[in-house]
Amino acid sequence: MALHFLTEHEYEVVARCADRLLPPHAAFVGGAAAGVAGYVDLTLGGFEFDPPRIWAGGPFSGRFGGAATFDQFIPLSRVEELAWRTRIEGSRGIAEREWNGPVRGWQEIYREGIAMLADNFLDLAGEEQEAALDALPELKQLLFEHACEACYGSPEYGGNLDLNGWRAIGYAGDVQPRGWRDEEVTSA
Amino acid sequence: MPDFDVVIVGSGPGGATTADVLTAAGKSVCVLEKGRNHLLALEPPFESLGRLSNDEIKFNRRHFLGPDPLLEPRTYRRAVADGDRIFTGDVNNMPSTVGGAGYHADGKLPRYREIDFRLAGELGPVDGAEVADWPVDYDEIEPYYAEAERAIGVAGDHTGNPFAAWRSGRYPMPPGADMFLTTLTGPAAETLGYHPYRAPTGANSVPYDGRPACNNCGFCAFYGCPIEAKGDPVALLRRALRTGNCEIRPESIALEILVDSTGKQSRGVRYLDADGTQHEVTSNAAVVACGAFETPRLLLRSGIGNSSDLVGRYLMFHLQTIVLGYFPFRLHAYKGRDVTHLMDDPIVGDAASAAAAKTAGVPYLRGGIVEHGGSGHPIGEALYTPPGQQHSARMAASDRRDRMVGFTMQGEDLPQATNRVDLDPAVRDVWGLPAGRITYTSHEHDVACAHHWGPRLEEVLRQAGAHTTSWLTSPGTPGTRVPGLQPISRHWMGTARMGDDPRRSVCDPWQRLWDVDNVVVTDSSVFPTSTGYGPTLTLVALAVRAARALAGIEPLTSDRANAI
């Protein structure tokens, strides 16, 4: 698999962590199989693409009719690129990115956080992995937020593989342009 | 010869309405909008850009409609005693984009009632607040309300609300489909003596004004409508563009309102374009319609309009009382218009609320509309569900989304001079301009109201079948759980209040700055009180009135004798 920011080891660590945060369940394949690591890699490496993979296109995904356009990502303006590069890459001492001081980027949080986990993290038991992640609250919080987005957001961002996230919760996702009929809204 | 007759700063409901009225009157208008344009092509035939979508990541997690809190941070403190600030980031952010805050809402567009315009006169003063009568009353504004409802396209039932003010005609469209949960909460509320009604909503229930009927997709509040069925400013802006008299300049950051050497006349606006290059656009008049947060920020930055020292003061944004009920079955609140019923009972009050006021030591309790709604989308639910073993099971059960009803009471907050927007002494936006800072503490009236109505609204949810209920407020009040440090209501008002006395108001009764004759404010900044209703329809109605005055058009006439 071609990765865009994560190393293969980091990718595996993110996947295992995703299964601890959003675990498999009778109805749900778990964060790893739902594509969290792929989502994180595409988010951190979003500027490898042109346009960058920040905002999916519109108006329709094609899942409920209409032409599929979500995969045509929207170009960023100059300041929007500045914001997203700063958020993802960090300010790195670049004056243009530090109008309110230094910003720690998501790439640094993942790379440094994962490096602080034990070398044999992937071999640890689940409870031990959870304890290790608990000791790194900055990484855990960011990974949790990204895992939630990955599992329950639009698949064009790289997560929600085979719509497993939405299927597990009985959620249709984006329904335009079909929408819901009035009786589907009002009836039980 | 100036470049334009009028330059308007801001393209949200206030600015778009102003542009619509002025261009129809033949005035040439330039609209400066600091956000990007994702709404419509700016060349004929002004078609949709097709970028709006049912996408929770894009709209709710990645600031697609702006403002990005990294680029444009706001700061917050409860009072001066907190120091310079206690929070930096997203404080009540509303969209910053072509169409402005018109996007954010699920389009509930109620009118105010007669008493809302003369609260001080009718009910008297309140200690610690500066409640003021409006310089316009309901009878005068009624025809402008009717015009606003036609221009935006509002669906509603004129017979539904027993407390409603008089009307000169029906809503332009009948109501849309009731959400399933309201078939439970509506009868429950009636059983307990309340008066729920179908919410007047800026979403087409039938094809209207060349736009289709809403198809109930459920991505309403905080999303743009992919099929243009919502009454966001797209219709107003497109109409203005079609006159050939309107130019919209997105990604244009207004730096200051320019005034002549007398300081009494504006001559235009200085702004930055998307590349960071400065420009001046000259005009015979300037309209400030940036919303009640950015409007005072621009006026303070420009150093105009503030001889009363009231620019930015009397900030109000509704004390939200959020009442949650958990049901033993699914409610699919993700289908439909987010909120389809309201009730005014906490605004009108009853014997029990009067007694509670007495106990609290305030002269009255005026709450707000109660919105009967559901919850949001699944990423939001997942983020509020703790990670770990139970996460996936709880998501599958969906107690917090698919089995939950949320009532939101938009409680009237009383105006206090110490609640304000000013310029942060240190935090800057990406353009190097001082960030806006909010200082805000709820008045004891507002707190007492929340604490009275929270438990009463829990009773309604239990009557409707909820097995568990709870309530909280935003901003937090003593004894309640706090959803976050900073307030979450998006209803901003009051920071350039209008009135009859230049020493006690920023704008005159026609919304002109007392200090600068040809600068008009057409957003909710001018509201002297907040009422308990969403502000959009009223700010649009007032913008119609102010824009007609600016264009030299006769006022609309009121005809109460022929009320329906």
mmCIF file of N, CA, C and O in Angstrom, chain B residues 208-285:
data_model
loop_
_atom_site.group_PDB
_atom_site.id
_atom_site.type_symbol
_atom_site.label_atom_id
_atom_site.label_comp_id
_atom_site.label_asym_id
_atom_site.label_seq_id
_atom_site.Cartn_x
_atom_site.Cartn_y
_atom_site.Cartn_z
ATOM 1 N N TYR B 208 -40.501 27.180 -4.830
ATOM 2 C CA TYR B 208 -40.754 28.592 -4.522
ATOM 3 C C TYR B 208 -39.621 29.428 -5.102
ATOM 4 O O TYR B 208 -38.435 29.108 -4.919
ATOM 5 N N ASP B 209 -39.966 30.468 -5.789
ATOM 6 C CA ASP B 209 -38.988 31.441 -6.255
ATOM 7 C C ASP B 209 -37.902 30.780 -7.112
ATOM 8 O O ASP B 209 -36.718 31.135 -7.023
ATOM 9 N N GLY B 210 -38.297 29.785 -7.888
ATOM 10 C CA GLY B 210 -37.336 29.118 -8.770
ATOM 11 C C GLY B 210 -36.459 28.098 -8.081
ATOM 12 O O GLY B 210 -35.537 27.555 -8.699
ATOM 13 N N ARG B 211 -36.704 27.837 -6.803
ATOM 14 C CA ARG B 211 -35.924 26.841 -6.052
ATOM 15 C C ARG B 211 -36.839 25.691 -5.665
ATOM 16 O O ARG B 211 -38.046 25.871 -5.494
ATOM 17 N N PRO B 212 -36.299 24.471 -5.509
ATOM 18 C CA PRO B 212 -37.150 23.297 -5.281
ATOM 19 C C PRO B 212 -37.633 23.193 -3.831
ATOM 20 O O PRO B 212 -37.158 23.914 -2.947
ATOM 21 N N ALA B 213 -38.551 22.259 -3.602
ATOM 22 C CA ALA B 213 -38.984 21.956 -2.237
ATOM 23 C C ALA B 213 -37.878 21.199 -1.509
ATOM 24 O O ALA B 213 -37.129 20.417 -2.100
ATOM 25 N N CYS B 214 -37.797 21.422 -0.216
ATOM 26 C CA CYS B 214 -36.872 20.687 0.656
ATOM 27 C C CYS B 214 -37.218 19.204 0.597
ATOM 28 O O CYS B 214 -38.388 18.829 0.608
ATOM 29 N N ASN B 215 -36.181 18.351 0.530
ATOM 30 C CA ASN B 215 -36.434 16.907 0.498
ATOM 31 C C ASN B 215 -36.016 16.232 1.801
ATOM 32 O O ASN B 215 -35.730 15.038 1.828
ATOM 33 N N ASN B 216 -35.974 17.008 2.879
ATOM 34 C CA ASN B 216 -35.837 16.446 4.244
ATOM 35 C C ASN B 216 -34.509 15.726 4.481
ATOM 36 O O ASN B 216 -34.452 14.803 5.283
ATOM 37 N N CYS B 217 -33.419 16.129 3.834
ATOM 38 C CA CYS B 217 -32.179 15.356 3.930
ATOM 39 C C CYS B 217 -31.621 15.326 5.348
ATOM 40 O O CYS B 217 -30.852 14.422 5.683
ATOM 41 N N GLY B 218 -31.977 16.307 6.146
ATOM 42 C CA GLY B 218 -31.543 16.277 7.545
ATOM 43 C C GLY B 218 -30.237 17.003 7.823
ATOM 44 O O GLY B 218 -29.852 17.153 8.975
ATOM 45 N N PHE B 219 -29.568 17.476 6.785
ATOM 46 C CA PHE B 219 -28.329 18.248 6.981
ATOM 47 C C PHE B 219 -28.692 19.727 6.851
ATOM 48 O O PHE B 219 -28.518 20.321 5.784
ATOM 49 N N CYS B 220 -29.205 20.288 7.939
ATOM 50 C CA CYS B 220 -29.772 21.630 7.840
ATOM 51 C C CYS B 220 -28.958 22.611 8.677
ATOM 52 O O CYS B 220 -28.206 23.407 8.149
ATOM 53 N N ALA B 221 -29.083 22.535 9.995
ATOM 54 C CA ALA B 221 -28.326 23.460 10.833
ATOM 55 C C ALA B 221 -26.830 23.216 10.642
ATOM 56 O O ALA B 221 -26.357 22.093 10.738
ATOM 57 N N PHE B 222 -26.117 24.275 10.361
ATOM 58 C CA PHE B 222 -24.654 24.296 10.177
ATOM 59 C C PHE B 222 -24.207 23.800 8.799
ATOM 60 O O PHE B 222 -23.013 23.717 8.545
ATOM 61 N N TYR B 223 -25.151 23.457 7.930
ATOM 62 C CA TYR B 223 -24.791 23.000 6.580
ATOM 63 C C TYR B 223 -25.366 23.968 5.552
ATOM 64 O O TYR B 223 -26.364 24.620 5.799
ATOM 65 N N GLY B 224 -24.763 24.007 4.393
ATOM 66 C CA GLY B 224 -25.384 24.683 3.271
ATOM 67 C C GLY B 224 -26.276 23.687 2.553
ATOM 68 O O GLY B 224 -26.014 22.492 2.548
ATOM 69 N N CYS B 225 -27.340 24.195 1.915
ATOM 70 C CA CYS B 225 -28.281 23.290 1.260
ATOM 71 C C CYS B 225 -27.813 22.975 -0.159
ATOM 72 O O CYS B 225 -27.694 23.877 -0.985
ATOM 73 N N PRO B 226 -27.566 21.691 -0.461
ATOM 74 C CA PRO B 226 -27.051 21.336 -1.793
ATOM 75 C C PRO B 226 -28.055 21.568 -2.912
ATOM 76 O O PRO B 226 -27.662 21.621 -4.077
ATOM 77 N N ILE B 227 -29.345 21.670 -2.571
ATOM 78 C CA ILE B 227 -30.343 21.824 -3.646
ATOM 79 C C ILE B 227 -31.016 23.196 -3.598
ATOM 80 O O ILE B 227 -31.998 23.422 -4.291
ATOM 81 N N GLU B 228 -30.497 24.102 -2.770
ATOM 82 C CA GLU B 228 -31.027 25.471 -2.674
ATOM 83 C C GLU B 228 -32.484 25.510 -2.227
ATOM 84 O O GLU B 228 -33.253 26.370 -2.645
ATOM 85 N N ALA B 229 -32.870 24.573 -1.349
ATOM 86 C CA ALA B 229 -34.244 24.592 -0.830
ATOM 87 C C ALA B 229 -34.336 25.423 0.452
ATOM 88 O O ALA B 229 -35.432 25.698 0.917
ATOM 89 N N LYS B 230 -33.209 25.779 1.011
ATOM 90 C CA LYS B 230 -33.210 26.523 2.278
ATOM 91 C C LYS B 230 -33.217 28.017 1.992
ATOM 92 O O LYS B 230 -32.653 28.466 1.001
ATOM 93 N N GLY B 231 -33.824 28.747 2.903
ATOM 94 C CA GLY B 231 -33.936 30.188 2.724
ATOM 95 C C GLY B 231 -32.687 30.923 3.165
ATOM 96 O O GLY B 231 -32.764 31.932 3.841
ATOM 97 N N ASP B 232 -31.539 30.410 2.798
ATOM 98 C CA ASP B 232 -30.313 31.160 3.074
ATOM 99 C C ASP B 232 -30.254 32.311 2.062
ATOM 100 O O ASP B 232 -31.118 32.434 1.199
ATOM 101 N N PRO B 233 -29.249 33.159 2.134
ATOM 102 C CA PRO B 233 -29.303 34.363 1.280
ATOM 103 C C PRO B 233 -29.081 34.121 -0.201
ATOM 104 O O PRO B 233 -28.944 35.069 -0.957
ATOM 105 N N VAL B 234 -29.072 32.882 -0.651
ATOM 106 C CA VAL B 234 -28.806 32.665 -2.074
ATOM 107 C C VAL B 234 -29.830 33.375 -2.950
ATOM 108 O O VAL B 234 -29.479 33.976 -3.970
ATOM 109 N N ALA B 235 -31.099 33.345 -2.534
ATOM 110 C CA ALA B 235 -32.134 33.968 -3.362
ATOM 111 C C ALA B 235 -31.946 35.486 -3.411
ATOM 112 O O ALA B 235 -32.057 36.113 -4.474
ATOM 113 N N LEU B 236 -31.649 36.072 -2.249
ATOM 114 C CA LEU B 236 -31.473 37.527 -2.181
ATOM 115 C C LEU B 236 -30.268 37.974 -3.002
ATOM 116 O O LEU B 236 -30.322 38.954 -3.750
ATOM 117 N N LEU B 237 -29.160 37.246 -2.855
ATOM 118 C CA LEU B 237 -27.939 37.641 -3.559
ATOM 119 C C LEU B 237 -28.082 37.445 -5.062
ATOM 120 O O LEU B 237 -27.635 38.266 -5.857
ATOM 121 N N ARG B 238 -28.714 36.336 -5.462
ATOM 122 C CA ARG B 238 -28.893 36.099 -6.894
ATOM 123 C C ARG B 238 -29.770 37.177 -7.516
ATOM 124 O O ARG B 238 -29.501 37.663 -8.606
ATOM 125 N N ARG B 239 -30.808 37.574 -6.787
ATOM 126 C CA ARG B 239 -31.685 38.621 -7.299
ATOM 127 C C ARG B 239 -30.909 39.934 -7.448
ATOM 128 O O ARG B 239 -31.055 40.646 -8.441
ATOM 129 N N ALA B 240 -30.086 40.236 -6.465
ATOM 130 C CA ALA B 240 -29.291 41.471 -6.552
ATOM 131 C C ALA B 240 -28.341 41.411 -7.744
ATOM 132 O O ALA B 240 -28.195 42.383 -8.499
ATOM 133 N N LEU B 241 -27.687 40.266 -7.931
ATOM 134 C CA LEU B 241 -26.746 40.134 -9.051
ATOM 135 C C LEU B 241 -27.453 40.279 -10.394
ATOM 136 O O LEU B 241 -26.917 40.872 -11.336
ATOM 137 N N ARG B 242 -28.652 39.743 -10.488
ATOM 138 C CA ARG B 242 -29.372 39.764 -11.769
ATOM 139 C C ARG B 242 -29.757 41.176 -12.208
ATOM 140 O O ARG B 242 -30.048 41.400 -13.377
ATOM 141 N N THR B 243 -29.782 42.115 -11.284
ATOM 142 C CA THR B 243 -30.096 43.489 -11.682
ATOM 143 C C THR B 243 -28.967 44.100 -12.503
ATOM 144 O O THR B 243 -29.158 45.122 -13.180
ATOM 145 N N GLY B 244 -27.784 43.500 -12.400
ATOM 146 C CA GLY B 244 -26.626 44.109 -13.056
ATOM 147 C C GLY B 244 -26.029 45.251 -12.260
ATOM 148 O O GLY B 244 -25.040 45.862 -12.672
ATOM 149 N N ASN B 245 -26.613 45.542 -11.095
ATOM 150 C CA ASN B 245 -26.133 46.667 -10.277
ATOM 151 C C ASN B 245 -25.263 46.226 -9.112
ATOM 152 O O ASN B 245 -24.902 47.043 -8.267
ATOM 153 N N CYS B 246 -24.990 44.933 -9.019
ATOM 154 C CA CYS B 246 -24.339 44.416 -7.812
ATOM 155 C C CYS B 246 -23.043 43.682 -8.158
ATOM 156 O O CYS B 246 -23.019 42.859 -9.075
ATOM 157 N N GLU B 247 -22.008 44.005 -7.426
ATOM 158 C CA GLU B 247 -20.753 43.270 -7.559
ATOM 159 C C GLU B 247 -20.401 42.700 -6.183
ATOM 160 O O GLU B 247 -20.387 43.435 -5.196
ATOM 161 N N ILE B 248 -20.150 41.401 -6.131
ATOM 162 C CA ILE B 248 -19.757 40.776 -4.865
ATOM 163 C C ILE B 248 -18.262 40.473 -4.945
ATOM 164 O O ILE B 248 -17.795 39.863 -5.919
ATOM 165 N N ARG B 249 -17.524 40.928 -3.933
ATOM 166 C CA ARG B 249 -16.087 40.666 -3.888
ATOM 167 C C ARG B 249 -15.782 39.780 -2.673
ATOM 168 O O ARG B 249 -15.637 40.272 -1.554
ATOM 169 N N PRO B 250 -15.674 38.456 -2.891
ATOM 170 C CA PRO B 250 -15.344 37.562 -1.780
ATOM 171 C C PRO B 250 -13.877 37.716 -1.387
ATOM 172 O O PRO B 250 -13.091 38.330 -2.109
ATOM 173 N N GLU B 251 -13.547 37.127 -0.243
ATOM 174 C CA GLU B 251 -12.175 37.130 0.275
ATOM 175 C C GLU B 251 -11.620 38.556 0.340
ATOM 176 O O GLU B 251 -10.457 38.803 0.034
ATOM 177 N N SER B 252 -12.477 39.476 0.728
ATOM 178 C CA SER B 252 -12.105 40.890 0.838
ATOM 179 C C SER B 252 -12.286 41.319 2.290
ATOM 180 O O SER B 252 -13.411 41.404 2.780
ATOM 181 N N ILE B 253 -11.180 41.575 2.939
ATOM 182 C CA ILE B 253 -11.176 41.845 4.390
ATOM 183 C C ILE B 253 -11.286 43.339 4.603
ATOM 184 O O ILE B 253 -10.329 44.080 4.331
ATOM 185 N N ALA B 254 -12.438 43.814 5.080
ATOM 186 C CA ALA B 254 -12.596 45.243 5.348
ATOM 187 C C ALA B 254 -11.685 45.623 6.516
ATOM 188 O O ALA B 254 -11.798 45.066 7.609
ATOM 189 N N LEU B 255 -10.773 46.542 6.259
ATOM 190 C CA LEU B 255 -9.859 46.987 7.319
ATOM 191 C C LEU B 255 -10.458 48.136 8.103
ATOM 192 O O LEU B 255 -10.376 48.166 9.318
ATOM 193 N N GLU B 256 -11.042 49.104 7.377
ATOM 194 C CA GLU B 256 -11.678 50.224 8.065
ATOM 195 C C GLU B 256 -12.671 50.928 7.155
ATOM 196 O O GLU B 256 -12.551 50.918 5.932
ATOM 197 N N ILE B 257 -13.661 51.537 7.833
ATOM 198 C CA ILE B 257 -14.581 52.446 7.145
ATOM 199 C C ILE B 257 -13.843 53.780 7.040
ATOM 200 O O ILE B 257 -13.373 54.313 8.049
ATOM 201 N N LEU B 258 -13.744 54.298 5.844
ATOM 202 C CA LEU B 258 -13.026 55.563 5.646
ATOM 203 C C LEU B 258 -13.994 56.728 5.849
ATOM 204 O O LEU B 258 -15.128 56.688 5.374
ATOM 205 N N VAL B 259 -13.531 57.754 6.557
ATOM 206 C CA VAL B 259 -14.360 58.946 6.736
ATOM 207 C C VAL B 259 -13.600 60.165 6.220
ATOM 208 O O VAL B 259 -12.367 60.153 6.120
ATOM 209 N N ASP B 260 -14.374 61.217 5.881
ATOM 210 C CA ASP B 260 -13.730 62.433 5.368
ATOM 211 C C ASP B 260 -13.141 63.244 6.514
ATOM 212 O O ASP B 260 -13.181 62.833 7.676
ATOM 213 N N SER B 261 -12.637 64.414 6.198
ATOM 214 C CA SER B 261 -11.906 65.194 7.206
ATOM 215 C C SER B 261 -12.817 65.678 8.332
ATOM 216 O O SER B 261 -12.355 65.948 9.438
ATOM 217 N N THR B 262 -14.135 65.776 8.075
ATOM 218 C CA THR B 262 -15.054 66.188 9.143
ATOM 219 C C THR B 262 -15.316 65.043 10.114
ATOM 220 O O THR B 262 -15.773 65.259 11.232
ATOM 221 N N GLY B 263 -15.065 63.823 9.673
ATOM 222 C CA GLY B 263 -15.383 62.657 10.497
ATOM 223 C C GLY B 263 -16.857 62.321 10.500
ATOM 224 O O GLY B 263 -17.275 61.345 11.106
ATOM 225 N N LYS B 264 -17.667 63.097 9.789
ATOM 226 C CA LYS B 264 -19.122 62.904 9.808
ATOM 227 C C LYS B 264 -19.638 62.156 8.585
ATOM 228 O O LYS B 264 -20.816 61.826 8.511
ATOM 229 N N GLN B 265 -18.768 61.957 7.607
ATOM 230 C CA GLN B 265 -19.194 61.327 6.361
ATOM 231 C C GLN B 265 -18.222 60.220 5.981
ATOM 232 O O GLN B 265 -17.003 60.433 6.001
ATOM 233 N N SER B 266 -18.770 59.082 5.626
ATOM 234 C CA SER B 266 -17.930 58.014 5.104
ATOM 235 C C SER B 266 -17.678 58.257 3.627
ATOM 236 O O SER B 266 -18.544 58.759 2.903
ATOM 237 N N ARG B 267 -16.506 57.888 3.174
ATOM 238 C CA ARG B 267 -16.230 57.989 1.733
ATOM 239 C C ARG B 267 -15.913 56.629 1.115
ATOM 240 O O ARG B 267 -15.623 56.529 -0.064
ATOM 241 N N GLY B 268 -15.958 55.571 1.914
ATOM 242 C CA GLY B 268 -15.715 54.250 1.349
ATOM 243 C C GLY B 268 -15.113 53.306 2.368
ATOM 244 O O GLY B 268 -15.203 53.535 3.575
ATOM 245 N N VAL B 269 -14.494 52.267 1.863
ATOM 246 C CA VAL B 269 -13.940 51.223 2.729
ATOM 247 C C VAL B 269 -12.561 50.829 2.192
ATOM 248 O O VAL B 269 -12.374 50.699 0.974
ATOM 249 N N ARG B 270 -11.626 50.642 3.098
ATOM 250 C CA ARG B 270 -10.308 50.117 2.729
ATOM 251 C C ARG B 270 -10.291 48.633 3.064
ATOM 252 O O ARG B 270 -10.743 48.232 4.136
ATOM 253 N N TYR B 271 -9.803 47.809 2.140
ATOM 254 C CA TYR B 271 -9.846 46.370 2.379
ATOM 255 C C TYR B 271 -8.641 45.663 1.770
ATOM 256 O O TYR B 271 -7.915 46.226 0.943
ATOM 257 N N LEU B 272 -8.440 44.436 2.207
ATOM 258 C CA LEU B 272 -7.396 43.556 1.676
ATOM 259 C C LEU B 272 -8.043 42.551 0.749
ATOM 260 O O LEU B 272 -9.088 41.988 1.078
ATOM 261 N N ASP B 273 -7.417 42.268 -0.387
ATOM 262 C CA ASP B 273 -7.953 41.212 -1.233
ATOM 263 C C ASP B 273 -7.300 39.866 -0.883
ATOM 264 O O ASP B 273 -6.500 39.765 0.053
ATOM 265 N N ALA B 274 -7.648 38.833 -1.639
ATOM 266 C CA ALA B 274 -7.205 37.477 -1.295
ATOM 267 C C ALA B 274 -5.686 37.344 -1.314
ATOM 268 O O ALA B 274 -5.111 36.504 -0.616
ATOM 269 N N ASP B 275 -5.017 38.194 -2.105
ATOM 270 C CA ASP B 275 -3.556 38.134 -2.168
ATOM 271 C C ASP B 275 -2.889 38.987 -1.100
ATOM 272 O O ASP B 275 -1.658 39.053 -1.032
ATOM 273 N N GLY B 276 -3.701 39.683 -0.311
ATOM 274 C CA GLY B 276 -3.140 40.541 0.733
ATOM 275 C C GLY B 276 -2.847 41.951 0.251
ATOM 276 O O GLY B 276 -2.197 42.724 0.958
ATOM 277 N N THR B 277 -3.322 42.300 -0.933
ATOM 278 C CA THR B 277 -3.110 43.652 -1.472
ATOM 279 C C THR B 277 -4.218 44.586 -0.982
ATOM 280 O O THR B 277 -5.389 44.212 -0.981
ATOM 281 N N GLN B 278 -3.811 45.802 -0.580
ATOM 282 C CA GLN B 278 -4.809 46.756 -0.085
ATOM 283 C C GLN B 278 -5.490 47.497 -1.235
ATOM 284 O O GLN B 278 -4.852 47.829 -2.233
ATOM 285 N N HIS B 279 -6.787 47.754 -1.031
ATOM 286 C CA HIS B 279 -7.567 48.528 -1.990
ATOM 287 C C HIS B 279 -8.477 49.485 -1.225
ATOM 288 O O HIS B 279 -8.780 49.254 -0.056
ATOM 289 N N GLU B 280 -8.931 50.513 -1.940
ATOM 290 C CA GLU B 280 -10.017 51.338 -1.413
ATOM 291 C C GLU B 280 -11.160 51.284 -2.404
ATOM 292 O O GLU B 280 -10.940 51.358 -3.614
ATOM 293 N N VAL B 281 -12.369 51.145 -1.881
ATOM 294 C CA VAL B 281 -13.539 51.267 -2.743
ATOM 295 C C VAL B 281 -14.327 52.453 -2.201
ATOM 296 O O VAL B 281 -14.565 52.556 -0.995
ATOM 297 N N THR B 282 -14.641 53.400 -3.106
ATOM 298 C CA THR B 282 -15.312 54.618 -2.662
ATOM 299 C C THR B 282 -16.813 54.528 -2.940
ATOM 300 O O THR B 282 -17.248 53.830 -3.869
ATOM 301 N N SER B 283 -17.580 55.234 -2.116
ATOM 302 C CA SER B 283 -19.043 55.137 -2.220
ATOM 303 C C SER B 283 -19.688 56.348 -1.560
ATOM 304 O O SER B 283 -19.052 57.063 -0.782
ATOM 305 N N ASN B 284 -20.978 56.525 -1.883
ATOM 306 C CA ASN B 284 -21.739 57.609 -1.246
ATOM 307 C C ASN B 284 -22.216 57.235 0.137
ATOM 308 O O ASN B 284 -22.558 58.104 0.941
ATOM 309 N N ALA B 285 -22.290 55.936 0.407
ATOM 310 C CA ALA B 285 -22.731 55.470 1.727
ATOM 311 C C ALA B 285 -22.125 54.093 1.975
ATOM 312 O O ALA B 285 -21.782 53.374 1.030
#
